[in-house]
Short mmCIF file of C-alpha atoms in Angstrom, two decimals:
data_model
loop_
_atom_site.label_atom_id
_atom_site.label_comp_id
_atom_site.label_asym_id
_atom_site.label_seq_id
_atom_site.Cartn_x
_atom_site.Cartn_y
_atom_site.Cartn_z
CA UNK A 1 -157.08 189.86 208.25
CA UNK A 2 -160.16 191.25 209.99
CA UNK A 3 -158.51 192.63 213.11
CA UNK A 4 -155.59 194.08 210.94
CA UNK A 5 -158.42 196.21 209.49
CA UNK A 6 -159.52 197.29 212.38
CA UNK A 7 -156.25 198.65 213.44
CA UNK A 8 -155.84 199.97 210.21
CA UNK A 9 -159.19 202.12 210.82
CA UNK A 10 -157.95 202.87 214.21
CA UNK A 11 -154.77 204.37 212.81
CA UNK A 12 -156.55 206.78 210.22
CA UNK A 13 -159.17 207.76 212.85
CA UNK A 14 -155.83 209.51 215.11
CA UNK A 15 -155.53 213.16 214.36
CA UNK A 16 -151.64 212.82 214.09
CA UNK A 17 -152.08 211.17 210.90
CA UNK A 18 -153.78 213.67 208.77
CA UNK A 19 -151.09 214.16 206.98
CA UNK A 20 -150.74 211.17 205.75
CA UNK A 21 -154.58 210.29 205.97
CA UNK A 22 -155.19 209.52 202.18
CA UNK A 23 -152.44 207.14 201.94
CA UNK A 24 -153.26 205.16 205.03
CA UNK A 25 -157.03 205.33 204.52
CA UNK A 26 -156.68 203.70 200.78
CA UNK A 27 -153.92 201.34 202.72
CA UNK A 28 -157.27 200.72 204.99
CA UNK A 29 -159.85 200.32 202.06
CA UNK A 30 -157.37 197.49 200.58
CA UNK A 31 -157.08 195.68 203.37
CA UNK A 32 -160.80 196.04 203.97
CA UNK A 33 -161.74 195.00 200.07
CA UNK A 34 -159.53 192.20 200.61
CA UNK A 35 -160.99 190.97 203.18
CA UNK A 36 -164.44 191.03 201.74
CA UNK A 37 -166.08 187.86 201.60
CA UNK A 38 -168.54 189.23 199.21
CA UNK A 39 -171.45 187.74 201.03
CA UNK A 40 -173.80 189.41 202.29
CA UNK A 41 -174.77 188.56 205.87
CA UNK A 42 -170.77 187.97 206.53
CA UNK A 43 -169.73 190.86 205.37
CA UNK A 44 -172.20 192.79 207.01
CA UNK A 45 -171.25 191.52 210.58
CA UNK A 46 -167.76 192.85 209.31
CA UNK A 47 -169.14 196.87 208.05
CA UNK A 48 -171.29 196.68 211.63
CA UNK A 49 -167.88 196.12 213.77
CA UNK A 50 -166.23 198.75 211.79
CA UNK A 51 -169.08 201.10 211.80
CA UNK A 52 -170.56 201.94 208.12
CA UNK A 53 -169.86 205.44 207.77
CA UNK A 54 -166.10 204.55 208.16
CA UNK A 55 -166.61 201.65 205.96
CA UNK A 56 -168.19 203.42 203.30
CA UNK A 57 -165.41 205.67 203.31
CA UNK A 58 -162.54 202.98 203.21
CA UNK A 59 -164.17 201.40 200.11
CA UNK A 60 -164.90 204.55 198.32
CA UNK A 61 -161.28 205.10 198.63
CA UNK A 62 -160.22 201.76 197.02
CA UNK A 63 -163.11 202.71 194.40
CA UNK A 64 -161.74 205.96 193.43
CA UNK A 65 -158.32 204.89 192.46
CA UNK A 66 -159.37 202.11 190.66
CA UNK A 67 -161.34 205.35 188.45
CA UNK A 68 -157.67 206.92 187.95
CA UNK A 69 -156.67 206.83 184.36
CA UNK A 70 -152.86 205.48 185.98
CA UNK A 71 -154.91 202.51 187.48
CA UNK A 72 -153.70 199.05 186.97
CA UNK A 73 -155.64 195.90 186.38
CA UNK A 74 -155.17 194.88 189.91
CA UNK A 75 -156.78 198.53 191.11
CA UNK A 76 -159.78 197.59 188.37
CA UNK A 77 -160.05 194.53 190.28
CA UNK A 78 -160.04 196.01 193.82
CA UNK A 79 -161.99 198.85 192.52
CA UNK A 80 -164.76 196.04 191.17
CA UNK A 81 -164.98 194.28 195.16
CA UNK A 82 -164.79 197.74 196.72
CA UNK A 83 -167.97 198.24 194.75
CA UNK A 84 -169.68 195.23 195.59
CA UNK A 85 -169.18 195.64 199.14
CA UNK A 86 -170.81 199.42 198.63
CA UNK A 87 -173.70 197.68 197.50
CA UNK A 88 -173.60 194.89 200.04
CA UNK A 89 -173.11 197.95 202.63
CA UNK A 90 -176.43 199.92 201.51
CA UNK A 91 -178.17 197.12 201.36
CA UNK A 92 -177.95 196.06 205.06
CA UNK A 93 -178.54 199.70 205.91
CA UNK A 94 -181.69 199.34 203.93
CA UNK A 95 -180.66 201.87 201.97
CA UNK A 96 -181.65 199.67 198.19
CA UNK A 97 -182.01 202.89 195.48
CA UNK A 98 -178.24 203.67 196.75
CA UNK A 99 -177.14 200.18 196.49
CA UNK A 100 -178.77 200.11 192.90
CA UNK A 101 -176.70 202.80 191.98
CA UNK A 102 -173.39 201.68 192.82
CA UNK A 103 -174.79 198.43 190.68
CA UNK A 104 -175.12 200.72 187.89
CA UNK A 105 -171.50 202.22 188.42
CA UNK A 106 -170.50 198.33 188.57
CA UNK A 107 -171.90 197.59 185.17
CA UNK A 108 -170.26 200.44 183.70
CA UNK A 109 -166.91 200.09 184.97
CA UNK A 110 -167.35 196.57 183.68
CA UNK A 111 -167.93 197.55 180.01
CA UNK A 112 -165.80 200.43 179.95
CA UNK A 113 -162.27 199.08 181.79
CA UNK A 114 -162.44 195.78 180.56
CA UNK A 115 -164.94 195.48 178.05
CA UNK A 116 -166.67 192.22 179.87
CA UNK A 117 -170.27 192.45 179.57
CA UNK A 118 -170.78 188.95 181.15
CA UNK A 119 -170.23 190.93 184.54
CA UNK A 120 -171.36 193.69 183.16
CA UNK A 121 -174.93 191.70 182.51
CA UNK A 122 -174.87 190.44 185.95
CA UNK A 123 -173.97 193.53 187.63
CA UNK A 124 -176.51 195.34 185.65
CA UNK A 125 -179.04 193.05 186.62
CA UNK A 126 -178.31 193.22 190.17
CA UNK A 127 -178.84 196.79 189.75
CA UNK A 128 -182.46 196.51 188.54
CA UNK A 129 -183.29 194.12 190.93
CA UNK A 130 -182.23 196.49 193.62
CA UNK A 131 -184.25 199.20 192.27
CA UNK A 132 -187.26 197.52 191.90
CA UNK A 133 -187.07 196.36 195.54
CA UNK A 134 -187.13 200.10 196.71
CA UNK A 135 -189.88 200.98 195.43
CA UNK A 136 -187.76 203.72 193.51
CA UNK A 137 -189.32 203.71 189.58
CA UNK A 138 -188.64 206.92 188.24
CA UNK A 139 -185.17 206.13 187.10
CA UNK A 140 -185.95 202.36 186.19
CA UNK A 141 -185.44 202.79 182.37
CA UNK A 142 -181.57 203.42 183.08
CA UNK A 143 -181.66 199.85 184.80
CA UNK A 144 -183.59 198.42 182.00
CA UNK A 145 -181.11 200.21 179.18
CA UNK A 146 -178.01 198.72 180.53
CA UNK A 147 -179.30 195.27 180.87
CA UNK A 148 -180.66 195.29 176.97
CA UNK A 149 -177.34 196.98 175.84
CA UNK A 150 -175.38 194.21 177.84
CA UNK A 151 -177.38 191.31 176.50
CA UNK A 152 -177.09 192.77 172.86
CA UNK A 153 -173.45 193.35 173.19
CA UNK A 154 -173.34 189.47 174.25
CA UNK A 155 -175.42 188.63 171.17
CA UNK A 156 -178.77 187.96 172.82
CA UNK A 157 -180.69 190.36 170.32
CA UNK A 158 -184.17 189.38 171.17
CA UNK A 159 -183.82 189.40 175.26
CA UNK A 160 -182.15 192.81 174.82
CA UNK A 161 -184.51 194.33 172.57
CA UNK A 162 -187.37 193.51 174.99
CA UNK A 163 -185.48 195.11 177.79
CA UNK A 164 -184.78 198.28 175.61
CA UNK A 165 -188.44 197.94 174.66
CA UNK A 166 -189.21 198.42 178.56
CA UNK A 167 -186.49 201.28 178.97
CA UNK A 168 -188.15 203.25 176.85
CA UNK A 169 -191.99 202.29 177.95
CA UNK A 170 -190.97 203.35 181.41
CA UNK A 171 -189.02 206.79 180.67
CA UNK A 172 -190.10 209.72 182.43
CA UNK A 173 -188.98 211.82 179.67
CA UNK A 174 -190.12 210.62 176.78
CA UNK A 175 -188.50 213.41 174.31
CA UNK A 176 -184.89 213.55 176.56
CA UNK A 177 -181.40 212.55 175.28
CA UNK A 178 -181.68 209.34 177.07
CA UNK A 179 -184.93 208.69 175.06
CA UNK A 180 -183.36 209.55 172.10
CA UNK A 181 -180.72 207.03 172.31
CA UNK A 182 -183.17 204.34 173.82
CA UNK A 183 -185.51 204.56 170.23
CA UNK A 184 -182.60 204.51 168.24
CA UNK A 185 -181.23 201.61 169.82
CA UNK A 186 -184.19 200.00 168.87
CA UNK A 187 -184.62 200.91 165.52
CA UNK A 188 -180.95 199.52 164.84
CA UNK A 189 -181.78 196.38 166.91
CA UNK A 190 -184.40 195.64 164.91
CA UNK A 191 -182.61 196.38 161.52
CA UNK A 192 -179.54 193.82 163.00
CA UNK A 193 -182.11 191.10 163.35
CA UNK A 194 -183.95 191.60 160.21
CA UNK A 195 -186.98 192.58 161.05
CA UNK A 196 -187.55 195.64 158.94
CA UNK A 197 -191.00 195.78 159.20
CA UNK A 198 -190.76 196.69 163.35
CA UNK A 199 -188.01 199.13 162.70
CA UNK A 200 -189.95 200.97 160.07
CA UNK A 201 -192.75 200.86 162.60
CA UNK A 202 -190.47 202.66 165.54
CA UNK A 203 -188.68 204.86 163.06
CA UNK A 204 -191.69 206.25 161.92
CA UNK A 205 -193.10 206.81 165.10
CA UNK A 206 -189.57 208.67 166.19
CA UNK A 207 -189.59 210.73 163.32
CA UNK A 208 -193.03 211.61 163.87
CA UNK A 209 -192.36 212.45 167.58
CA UNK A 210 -189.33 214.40 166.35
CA UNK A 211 -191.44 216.68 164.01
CA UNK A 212 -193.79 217.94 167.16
CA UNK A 213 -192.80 221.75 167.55
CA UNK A 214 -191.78 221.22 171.48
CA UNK A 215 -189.13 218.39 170.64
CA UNK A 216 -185.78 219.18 171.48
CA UNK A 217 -182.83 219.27 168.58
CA UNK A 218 -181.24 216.41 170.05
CA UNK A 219 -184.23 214.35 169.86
CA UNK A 220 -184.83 215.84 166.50
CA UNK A 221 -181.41 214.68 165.44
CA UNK A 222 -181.14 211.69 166.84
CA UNK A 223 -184.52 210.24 164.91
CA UNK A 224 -183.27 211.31 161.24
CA UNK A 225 -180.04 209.77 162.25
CA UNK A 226 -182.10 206.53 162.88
CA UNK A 227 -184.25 206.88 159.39
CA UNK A 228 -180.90 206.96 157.63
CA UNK A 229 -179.88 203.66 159.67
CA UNK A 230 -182.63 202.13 158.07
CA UNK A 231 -182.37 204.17 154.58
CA UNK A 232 -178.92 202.77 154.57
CA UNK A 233 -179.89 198.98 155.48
CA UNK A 234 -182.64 199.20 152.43
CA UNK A 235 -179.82 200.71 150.01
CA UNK A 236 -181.00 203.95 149.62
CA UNK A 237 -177.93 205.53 149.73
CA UNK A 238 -178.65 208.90 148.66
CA UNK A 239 -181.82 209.47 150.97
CA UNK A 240 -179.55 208.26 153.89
CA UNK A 241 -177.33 210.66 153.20
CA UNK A 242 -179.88 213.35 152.60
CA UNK A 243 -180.89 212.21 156.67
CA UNK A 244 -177.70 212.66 157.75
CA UNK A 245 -177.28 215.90 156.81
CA UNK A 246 -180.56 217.47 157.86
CA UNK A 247 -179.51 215.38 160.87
CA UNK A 248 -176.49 217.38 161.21
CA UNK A 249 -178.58 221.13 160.25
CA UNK A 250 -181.37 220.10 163.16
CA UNK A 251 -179.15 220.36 165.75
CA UNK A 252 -177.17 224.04 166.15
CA UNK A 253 -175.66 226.13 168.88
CA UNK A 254 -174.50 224.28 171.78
CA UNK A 255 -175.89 221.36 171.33
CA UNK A 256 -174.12 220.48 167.75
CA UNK A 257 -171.06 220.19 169.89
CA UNK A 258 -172.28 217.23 171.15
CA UNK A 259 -174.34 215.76 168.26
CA UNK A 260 -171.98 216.95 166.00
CA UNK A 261 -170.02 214.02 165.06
CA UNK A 262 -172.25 211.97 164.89
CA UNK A 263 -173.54 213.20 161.43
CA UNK A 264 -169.91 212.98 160.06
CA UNK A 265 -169.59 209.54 161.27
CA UNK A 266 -172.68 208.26 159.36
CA UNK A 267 -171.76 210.04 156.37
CA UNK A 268 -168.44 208.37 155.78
CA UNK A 269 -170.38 205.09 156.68
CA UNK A 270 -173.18 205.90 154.00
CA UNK A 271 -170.31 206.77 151.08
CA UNK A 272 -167.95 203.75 151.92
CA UNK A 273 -171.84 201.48 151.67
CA UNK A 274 -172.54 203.40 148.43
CA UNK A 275 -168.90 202.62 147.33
CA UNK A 276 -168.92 199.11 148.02
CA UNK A 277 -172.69 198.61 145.97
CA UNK A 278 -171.05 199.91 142.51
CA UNK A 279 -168.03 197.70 142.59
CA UNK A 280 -170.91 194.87 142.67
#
């Protein structure tokens, strides 16, 4: 299998196949992803013989068709080792924030193509480990985030509450979109395991933040969105939807395009809750 990759790569490397170059270099990336042992010090010898520039470019390749909306389950899974020998690639060129990143895009093709946040979890994990290792903090929170919503979305509430709890202690924005969602997060992941009294304490302190004069609509938004979460939980139907809608008149211009629906969303939650109370 190895040395029919290698002629594979020697094939797409001869100028009288650039017209056909994308088809035989994602002809090379398969045979290159399937011969992955996904290990790293084997497959490492393998990237050195090929050289890793031409590696990188076989898996990326596999990678991007497995991102095609026509992809099939067999292209998720290629796309899925194509990754993990990115990552195995970067790190024996040292190269550990790059490799974290592709662990990142590994988690999310996990939750989004096949909804399976076991690999999700450990891809996600890998990903964090990865950063740490270089030395690379800045972006750490996004590490953090994915590895709490992971672990919630397996129904490990506390674990993943404690890693959104460090996401949003090490943000480097603390008033960004990304922020925004982190705190909310939290706020509903403390409502889902009952402990009202911590997500009065972080709603608070959102919609406190929210009020400053420099924070940003979406920010604004995002915390009266999260105080009518919590209005909602407590059955106070009519201030939750009183939340969603200055929610909804926070956030103009541009930037409603994007918020917009959320508003809606939580309103036709907050009636069909307000609905269901009177029939009891």
């Amino acid at each position: 299998m190895f040395f029919r990759v290698l002629a594979l790569f020697s094939l797409t490397g001869l100028a009288g196949f650039s017209q056909t170059q994308p088809d035989a270099t994602l002809a090379a990336g398969r045979e290159l992803v399937a011969a992955l042992k996904l290990d790293q010090a084997a497959d490492a010898a393998m990237f050195q013989q090929i050289g890793s520039d031409r590696a990188a470019a076989l898996l990326t390749a596999v990678m991007s068709r497995g991102q095609q909306p026509s992809a099939t389950t067999g292209e998720w899974t290629q796309l899925h080792r194509a990754v993990g020998g990115l990552i195995e690639l970067y790190v024996a060129k040292g190269e550990l924030f790059r490799a974290a990143l592709f662990g990142n895009l590994q988690d999310l093709y996990y939750r989004n193509d096949e909804g399976d946040y076991t690999a999700a979890l450990a891809a996600a994990r890998q990903a964090l480990d990865l950063q740490q290792r270089s030395g690379q903090a800045a972006t750490l929170y996004i590490c953090w985030k994915n590895v709490g919503e992971d672990l919630i979305k397996l129904g490990r509430a506390d674990e993943g509450l404690e890693a959104l709890y460090q996401a949003h202690r090490s943000i480097d924005d603390p008033a960004g979109s990304t922020a925004s969602a982190i705190w909310r997060e939290i706020v509903d992941g403390e409502i889902s395991r009952h402990n009202l009294a911590a997500a009065h304490r972080e709603c608070d302190a959102f919609v406190q933040q929210s009020e400053a004069a420099a924070a940003p609509q979406l920010f604004r938004g995002s915390a009266l969105l999260a105080r009518a979460d919590l209005e909602m939980e407590e059955g106070h139907y009519g201030n939750a939807v009183d939340s969603v809608k200055a929610a909804s008149e926070a956030v103009t211009g541009k930037e409603a395009e994007l918020f917009g629906y959320e508003p809606v969303y939580e309103r036709s939650e907050e009636h069909t809750s307000e609905l269901q109370s009177l029939r009891h």
